[in-house]
Coordinates of C-alpha atoms in Angstrom, one line a residue:
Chain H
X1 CA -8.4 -23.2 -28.6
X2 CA -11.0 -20.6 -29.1
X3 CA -10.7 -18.5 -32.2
X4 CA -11.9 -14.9 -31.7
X5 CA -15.3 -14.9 -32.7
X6 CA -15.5 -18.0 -30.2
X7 CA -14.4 -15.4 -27.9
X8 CA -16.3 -12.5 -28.8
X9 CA -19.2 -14.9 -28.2
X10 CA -18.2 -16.0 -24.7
X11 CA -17.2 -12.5 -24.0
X12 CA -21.2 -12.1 -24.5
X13 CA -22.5 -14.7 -22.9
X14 CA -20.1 -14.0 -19.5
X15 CA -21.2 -10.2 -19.6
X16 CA -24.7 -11.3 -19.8
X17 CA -24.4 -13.6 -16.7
X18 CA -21.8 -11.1 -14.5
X19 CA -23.6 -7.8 -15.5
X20 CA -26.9 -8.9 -16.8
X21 CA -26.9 -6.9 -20.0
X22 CA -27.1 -8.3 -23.4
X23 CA -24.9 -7.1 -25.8
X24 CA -26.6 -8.3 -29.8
X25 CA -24.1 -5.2 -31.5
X26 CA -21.1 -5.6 -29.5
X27 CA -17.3 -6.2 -31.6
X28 CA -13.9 -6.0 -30.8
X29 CA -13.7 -2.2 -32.1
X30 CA -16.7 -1.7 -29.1
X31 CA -15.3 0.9 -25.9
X32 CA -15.7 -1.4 -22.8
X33 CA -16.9 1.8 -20.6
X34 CA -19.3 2.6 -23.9
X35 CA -21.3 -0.7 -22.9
X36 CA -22.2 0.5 -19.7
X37 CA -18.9 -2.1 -18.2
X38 CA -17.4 -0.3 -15.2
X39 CA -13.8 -1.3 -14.0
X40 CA -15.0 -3.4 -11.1
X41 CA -17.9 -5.6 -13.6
X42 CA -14.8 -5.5 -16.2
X43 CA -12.6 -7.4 -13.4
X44 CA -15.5 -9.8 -12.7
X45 CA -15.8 -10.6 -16.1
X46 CA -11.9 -11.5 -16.4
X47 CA -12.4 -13.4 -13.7
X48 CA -15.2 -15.5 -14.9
X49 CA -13.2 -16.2 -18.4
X50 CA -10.3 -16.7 -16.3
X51 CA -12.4 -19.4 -15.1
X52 CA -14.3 -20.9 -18.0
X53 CA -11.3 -21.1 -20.2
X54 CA -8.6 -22.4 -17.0
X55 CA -6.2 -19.7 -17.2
X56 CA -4.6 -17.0 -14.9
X57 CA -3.8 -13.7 -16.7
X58 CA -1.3 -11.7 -14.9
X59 CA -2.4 -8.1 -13.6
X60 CA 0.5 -6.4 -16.0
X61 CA -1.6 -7.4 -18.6
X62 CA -4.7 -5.5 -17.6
X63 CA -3.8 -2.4 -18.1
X64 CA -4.6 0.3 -20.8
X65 CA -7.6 -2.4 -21.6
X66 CA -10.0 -0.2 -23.9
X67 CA -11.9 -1.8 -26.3
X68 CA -13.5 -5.3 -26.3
X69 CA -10.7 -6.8 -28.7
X70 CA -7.7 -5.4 -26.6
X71 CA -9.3 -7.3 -23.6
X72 CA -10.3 -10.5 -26.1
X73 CA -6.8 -10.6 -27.3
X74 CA -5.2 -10.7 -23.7
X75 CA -7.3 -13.5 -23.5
X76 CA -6.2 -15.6 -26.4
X77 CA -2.6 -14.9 -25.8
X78 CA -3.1 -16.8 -22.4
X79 CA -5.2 -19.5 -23.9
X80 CA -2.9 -20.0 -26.5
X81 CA -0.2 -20.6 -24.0
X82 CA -1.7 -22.7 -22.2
X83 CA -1.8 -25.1 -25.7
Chain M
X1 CA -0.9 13.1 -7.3
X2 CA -1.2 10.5 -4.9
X3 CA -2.9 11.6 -1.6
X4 CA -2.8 15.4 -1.4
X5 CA -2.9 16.7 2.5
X6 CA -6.8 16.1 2.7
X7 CA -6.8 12.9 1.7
X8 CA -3.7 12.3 3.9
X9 CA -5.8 13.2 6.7
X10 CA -9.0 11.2 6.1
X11 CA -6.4 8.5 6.7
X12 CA -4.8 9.4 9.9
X13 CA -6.7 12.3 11.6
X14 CA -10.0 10.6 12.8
X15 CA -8.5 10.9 16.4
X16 CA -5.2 10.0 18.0
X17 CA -7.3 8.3 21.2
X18 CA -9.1 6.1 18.6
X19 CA -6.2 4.8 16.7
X20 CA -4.4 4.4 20.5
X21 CA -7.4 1.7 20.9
X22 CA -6.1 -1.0 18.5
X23 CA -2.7 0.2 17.5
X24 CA 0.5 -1.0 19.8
X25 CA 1.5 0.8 22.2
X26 CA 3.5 3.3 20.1
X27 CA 1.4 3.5 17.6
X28 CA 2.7 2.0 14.4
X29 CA 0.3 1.9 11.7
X30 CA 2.4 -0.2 9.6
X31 CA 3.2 -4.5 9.4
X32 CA 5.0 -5.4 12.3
X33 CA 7.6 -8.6 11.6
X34 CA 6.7 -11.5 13.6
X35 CA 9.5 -14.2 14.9
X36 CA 7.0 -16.6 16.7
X37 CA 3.9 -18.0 16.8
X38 CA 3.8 -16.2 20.2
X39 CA 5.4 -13.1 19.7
X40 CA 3.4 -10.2 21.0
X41 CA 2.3 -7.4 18.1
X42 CA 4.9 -4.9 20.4
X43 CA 7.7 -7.2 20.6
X44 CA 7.1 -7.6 16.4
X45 CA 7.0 -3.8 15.8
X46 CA 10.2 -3.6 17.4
X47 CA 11.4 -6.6 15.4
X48 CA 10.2 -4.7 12.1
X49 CA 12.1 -1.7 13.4
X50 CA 15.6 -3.6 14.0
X51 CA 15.3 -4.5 11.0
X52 CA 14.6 -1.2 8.8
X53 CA 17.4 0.6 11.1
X54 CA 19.7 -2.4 10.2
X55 CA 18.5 -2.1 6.2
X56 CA 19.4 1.6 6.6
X57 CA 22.4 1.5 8.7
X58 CA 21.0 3.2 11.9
X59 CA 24.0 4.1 14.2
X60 CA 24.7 7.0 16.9
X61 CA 26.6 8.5 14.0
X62 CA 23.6 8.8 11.4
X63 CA 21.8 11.9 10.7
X64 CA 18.2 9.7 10.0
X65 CA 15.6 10.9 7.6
X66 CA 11.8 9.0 8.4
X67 CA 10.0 9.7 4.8
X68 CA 6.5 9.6 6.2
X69 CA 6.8 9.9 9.8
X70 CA 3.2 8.9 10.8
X71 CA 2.6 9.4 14.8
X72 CA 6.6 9.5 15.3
X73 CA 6.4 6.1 16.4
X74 CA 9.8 5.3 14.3
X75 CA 11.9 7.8 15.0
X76 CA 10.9 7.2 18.8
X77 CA 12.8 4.1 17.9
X78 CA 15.6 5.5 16.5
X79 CA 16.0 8.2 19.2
X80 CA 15.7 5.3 22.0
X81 CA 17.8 2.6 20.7
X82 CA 20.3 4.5 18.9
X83 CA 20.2 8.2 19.7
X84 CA 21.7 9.0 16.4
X85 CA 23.3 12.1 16.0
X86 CA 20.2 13.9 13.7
X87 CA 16.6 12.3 13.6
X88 CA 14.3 13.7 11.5
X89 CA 10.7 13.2 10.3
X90 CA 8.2 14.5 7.6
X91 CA 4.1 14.2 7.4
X92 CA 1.9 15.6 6.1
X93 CA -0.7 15.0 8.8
X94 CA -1.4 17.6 11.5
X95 CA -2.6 15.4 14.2
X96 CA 0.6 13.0 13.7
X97 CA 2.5 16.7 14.3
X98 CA 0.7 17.2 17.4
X99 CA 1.2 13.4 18.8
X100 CA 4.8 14.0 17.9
X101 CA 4.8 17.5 19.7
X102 CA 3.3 15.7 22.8
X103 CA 5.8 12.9 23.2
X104 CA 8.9 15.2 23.1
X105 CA 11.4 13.2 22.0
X106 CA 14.8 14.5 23.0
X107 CA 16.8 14.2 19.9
X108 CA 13.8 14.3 17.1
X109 CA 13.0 16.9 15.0
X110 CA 9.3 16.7 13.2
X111 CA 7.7 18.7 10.8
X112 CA 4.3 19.2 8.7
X113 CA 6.3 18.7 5.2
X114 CA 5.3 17.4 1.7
X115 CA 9.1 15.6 1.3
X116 CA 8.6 17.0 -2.2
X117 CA 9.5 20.1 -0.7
X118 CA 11.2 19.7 1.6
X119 CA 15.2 21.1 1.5
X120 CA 16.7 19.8 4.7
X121 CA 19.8 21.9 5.3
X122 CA 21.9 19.2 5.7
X123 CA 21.8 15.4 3.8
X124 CA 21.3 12.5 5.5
X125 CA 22.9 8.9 5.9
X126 CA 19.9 7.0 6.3
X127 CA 16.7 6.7 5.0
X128 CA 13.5 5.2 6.5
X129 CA 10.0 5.4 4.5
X130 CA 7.7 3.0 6.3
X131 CA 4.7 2.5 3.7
X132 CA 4.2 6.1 2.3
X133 CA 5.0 5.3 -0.7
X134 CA 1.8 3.7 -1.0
X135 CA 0.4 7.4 -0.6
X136 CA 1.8 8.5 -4.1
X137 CA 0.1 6.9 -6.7
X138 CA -3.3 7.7 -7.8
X139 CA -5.6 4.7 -9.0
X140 CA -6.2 7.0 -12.3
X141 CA -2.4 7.3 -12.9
X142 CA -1.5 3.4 -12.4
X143 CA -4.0 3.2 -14.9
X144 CA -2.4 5.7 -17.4
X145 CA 0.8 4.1 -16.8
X146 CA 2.4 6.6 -14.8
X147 CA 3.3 4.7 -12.0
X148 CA 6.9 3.9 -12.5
X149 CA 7.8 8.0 -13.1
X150 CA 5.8 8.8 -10.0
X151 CA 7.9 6.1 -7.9
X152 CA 11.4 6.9 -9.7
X153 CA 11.0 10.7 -8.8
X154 CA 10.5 9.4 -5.2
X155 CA 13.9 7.3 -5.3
X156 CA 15.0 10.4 -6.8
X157 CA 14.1 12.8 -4.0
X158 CA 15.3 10.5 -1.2
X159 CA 18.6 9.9 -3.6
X160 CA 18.9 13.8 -3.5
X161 CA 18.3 13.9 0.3
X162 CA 21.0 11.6 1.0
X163 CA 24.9 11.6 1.6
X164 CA 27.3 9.4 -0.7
X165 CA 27.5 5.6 0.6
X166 CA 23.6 6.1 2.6
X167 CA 21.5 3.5 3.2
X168 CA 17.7 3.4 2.9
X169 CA 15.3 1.0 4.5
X170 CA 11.9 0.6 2.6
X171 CA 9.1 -0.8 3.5
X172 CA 5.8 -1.1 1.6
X173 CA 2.3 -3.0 1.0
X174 CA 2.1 -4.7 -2.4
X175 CA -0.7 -5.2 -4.5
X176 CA -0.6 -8.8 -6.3
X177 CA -3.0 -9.5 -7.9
X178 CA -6.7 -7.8 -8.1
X179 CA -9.5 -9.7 -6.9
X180 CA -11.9 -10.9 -9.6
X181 CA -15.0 -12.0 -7.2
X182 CA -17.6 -9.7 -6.6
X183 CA -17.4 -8.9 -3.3
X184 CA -13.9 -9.0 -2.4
X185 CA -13.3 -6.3 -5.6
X186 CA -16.4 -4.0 -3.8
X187 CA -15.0 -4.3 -0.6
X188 CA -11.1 -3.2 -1.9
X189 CA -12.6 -0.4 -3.8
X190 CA -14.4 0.7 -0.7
X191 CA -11.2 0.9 1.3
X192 CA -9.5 2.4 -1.8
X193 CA -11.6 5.3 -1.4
X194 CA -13.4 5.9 2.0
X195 CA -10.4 4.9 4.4
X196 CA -7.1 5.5 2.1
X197 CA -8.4 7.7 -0.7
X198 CA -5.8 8.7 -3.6
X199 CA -3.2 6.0 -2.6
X200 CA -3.0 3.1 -4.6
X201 CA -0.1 0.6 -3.2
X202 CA 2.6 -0.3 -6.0
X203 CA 3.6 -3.5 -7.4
X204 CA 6.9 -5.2 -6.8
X205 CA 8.5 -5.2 -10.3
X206 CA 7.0 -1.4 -10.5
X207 CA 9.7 -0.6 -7.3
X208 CA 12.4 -2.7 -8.5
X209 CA 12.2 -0.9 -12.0
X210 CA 11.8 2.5 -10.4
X211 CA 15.0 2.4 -8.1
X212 CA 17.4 3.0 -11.1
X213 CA 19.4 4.3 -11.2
X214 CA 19.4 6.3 -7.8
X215 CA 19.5 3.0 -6.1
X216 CA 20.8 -0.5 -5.6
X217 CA 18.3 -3.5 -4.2
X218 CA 20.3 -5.4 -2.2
X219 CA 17.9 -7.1 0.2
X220 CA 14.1 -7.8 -0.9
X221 CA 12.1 -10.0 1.8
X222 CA 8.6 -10.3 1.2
X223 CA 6.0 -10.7 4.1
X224 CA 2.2 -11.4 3.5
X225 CA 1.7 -13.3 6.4
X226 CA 3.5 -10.9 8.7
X227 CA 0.7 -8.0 7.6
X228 CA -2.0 -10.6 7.9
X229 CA -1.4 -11.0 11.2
X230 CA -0.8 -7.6 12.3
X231 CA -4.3 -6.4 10.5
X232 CA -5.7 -9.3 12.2
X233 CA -4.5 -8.2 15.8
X234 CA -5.9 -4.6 14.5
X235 CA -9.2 -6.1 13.9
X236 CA -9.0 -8.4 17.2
X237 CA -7.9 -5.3 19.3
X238 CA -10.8 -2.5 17.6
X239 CA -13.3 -5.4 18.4
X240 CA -12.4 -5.6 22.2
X241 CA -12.8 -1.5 22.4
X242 CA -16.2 -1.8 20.7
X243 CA -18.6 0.3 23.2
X244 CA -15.8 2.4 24.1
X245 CA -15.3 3.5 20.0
X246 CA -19.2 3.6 19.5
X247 CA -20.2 6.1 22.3
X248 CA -16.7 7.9 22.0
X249 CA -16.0 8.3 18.3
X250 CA -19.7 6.9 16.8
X251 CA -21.0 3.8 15.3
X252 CA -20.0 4.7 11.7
X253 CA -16.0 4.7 12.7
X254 CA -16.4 1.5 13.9
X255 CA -18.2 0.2 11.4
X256 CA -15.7 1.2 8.9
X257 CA -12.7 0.5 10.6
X258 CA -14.0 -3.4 11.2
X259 CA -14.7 -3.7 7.6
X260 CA -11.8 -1.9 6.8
X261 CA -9.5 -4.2 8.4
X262 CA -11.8 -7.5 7.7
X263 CA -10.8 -6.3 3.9
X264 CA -7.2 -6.2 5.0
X265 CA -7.4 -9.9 6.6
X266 CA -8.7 -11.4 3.4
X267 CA -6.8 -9.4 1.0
X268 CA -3.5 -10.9 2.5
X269 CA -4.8 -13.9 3.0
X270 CA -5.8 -14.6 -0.7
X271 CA -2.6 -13.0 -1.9
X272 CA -4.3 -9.9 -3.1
X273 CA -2.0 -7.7 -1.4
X274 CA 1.3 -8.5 0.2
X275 CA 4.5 -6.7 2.1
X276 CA 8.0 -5.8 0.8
X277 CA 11.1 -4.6 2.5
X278 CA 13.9 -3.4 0.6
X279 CA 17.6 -2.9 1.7
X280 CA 19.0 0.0 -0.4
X281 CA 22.3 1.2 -1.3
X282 CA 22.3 4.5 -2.7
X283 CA 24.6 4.4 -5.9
X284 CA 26.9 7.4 -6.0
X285 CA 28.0 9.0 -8.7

């Protein structure tokens, strides 16, 4: 499975493609709203790792997302569990 | 908190006549239950209502308490079918008042209330609430996690309202899951804020947790399909009274309204949103 700086990475690279801005300085201390991410791109972007990496994350999980690495670690725990 | 009396009337207020258009015939503006492939939308808001007056134990003997009264189109119910001793209503919508006002319904008492405030001089034995709970909750508090407190001090209210051994029949629209593509997410935001601003409907687990401990879930039936239908009836009946809405009410109501409930349609057809109905016990102490 995807370590996180795999993640971090893909994080990147989806952000790129769903919001079309590039993000060279971004780490898992970052502020999602500081990148310029609203709350509808931020859902869009779940979605699209939801969909690269073949997992469904449950809503409850979403909330009080702040920073890039509270989001990225939401992630993992589903990939992870998958196996 | 939730949808203040403004935003309450953004909802409900655009006219009476236009929401007569593509509403049944008395005017809920809530999920009916459907028993048939068949079955007319009237004959299922009827069914819907047999069912919450059965979930809150709607006799001639009840004093009845309709949390969120909308046009009075449940307590008209009540009144008819059971002419129970005391039915009551509270909105906070002026032009449901004066719909009320206009049907005169012998038995039925309505008023312009925040149920927050209200302090009925006598309790009541059964509860109805017909989605107005999805009123309370602001998008900005679910997101600061205070969703659960804002439900429980609703239970709370309605457990205060009530007589040892009352029943209380809930309905509400669910949200399941939040749609990740683009355009379903714009479309849901849209109606989030043009057409039902400061509401935000709960989730399931949020009003199972938020009962306790005023009350006991006996009963939860779920029913997506039964809202997917209705909205799509909505949408098929608004569509039919097309010219009649433009030159009457303008282009922009119906405009919104058709997107409003095309949003509806897909949100309960791709699970987005759903429809509970709780049987409640109140737990006395």
């Amino acid at each position: 499975m995807a370590d996180t700086s795999n993640l971090l990475a893909l994080f990147r690279e989806v952000v790129e493609e769903v919001d079309k801005k590039k993000l060279p300085d971004v780490t898992e201390k970052s502020v999602i709203a500081d990148l310029g991410i609203d709350s509808l791109s931020t859902m869009q972007i779940i979605g699209e790792l939801e969909n690269r990496l073949d997992i469904m994350i449950p809503d409850d999980q979403l909330v009080k997302l702040e920073t890039v690495g509270d989001l990225l670690a939401v992630v993992e725990r589903c990939a992870a569990k998958k196996g | 908190m939730g949808s203040d009396q403004k935003q309450v009337e953004v909802s409900y207020d655009v006219s009476n006549e236009f929401f007569r258009l593509w509403l049944d015939e008395a005017m809920f503006y809530t999920s009916a239950v459907y028993e048939s492939a068949d079955q007319s939308l009237e004959a299922a808001q009827r069914n819907k209502m047999r069912i919450l007056c059965d979930f809150a134990g709607v006799d001639a003997t009840s004093r009845v308490l309709d949390i969120g009264c909308g046009w009075g189109a449940a307590i008209e119910y009540v009144a008819r079918e059971h002419a129970s001793k005391a039915i009551h209503g509270v909105t906070l919508s002026r032009a449901q008042m004066d719909e009320i006002n206009r049907r005169a319904i012998p038995g039925v008492e309505a008023m312009v209330q925040d149920f927050r405030t209200y302090q009925p001089t006598e309790k009541y034995s059964s509860i109805i609430s017909i989605c107005m709970i999805d009123h309370l909750c602001s998008p900005a508090e679910a997101r600061q996690g205070k969703a659960i407190d804002i439900y429980r001090e609703y239970f709370k209210r309605a457990w205060e309202m009530s007589t040892p051994g009352a029943k209380f029949g809930l309905q509400a629209i669910l949200r399941n899951r939040v749609p990740r593509d683009k355009h379903d997410l714009t479309e849901t935001y849209w109606v989030t804020h043009e057409i039902f601003p400061g509401g935000l409907n709960p989730r399931l687990e949020e009003l199972i947790t938020a009962v306790n401990p005023y009350w006991e879930v006996v009963e939860v039936h779920t029913r997506r399909d039964d809202y997917r239908r209705t909205t799509h009836e909505w949408r098929r009946r608004l569509r039919a009274n097309e010219a009649k809405i433009r030159s009457e009410f303008g282009d922009q109501v119906y405009v919104d309204y058709d997107r409003y409930l095309s949003c509806c349609v897909n949100n309960f057809e791709k699970h987005y949103s759903s429809l509970a109905q709780l049987r409640l016990h109140r737990i006395d102490q």
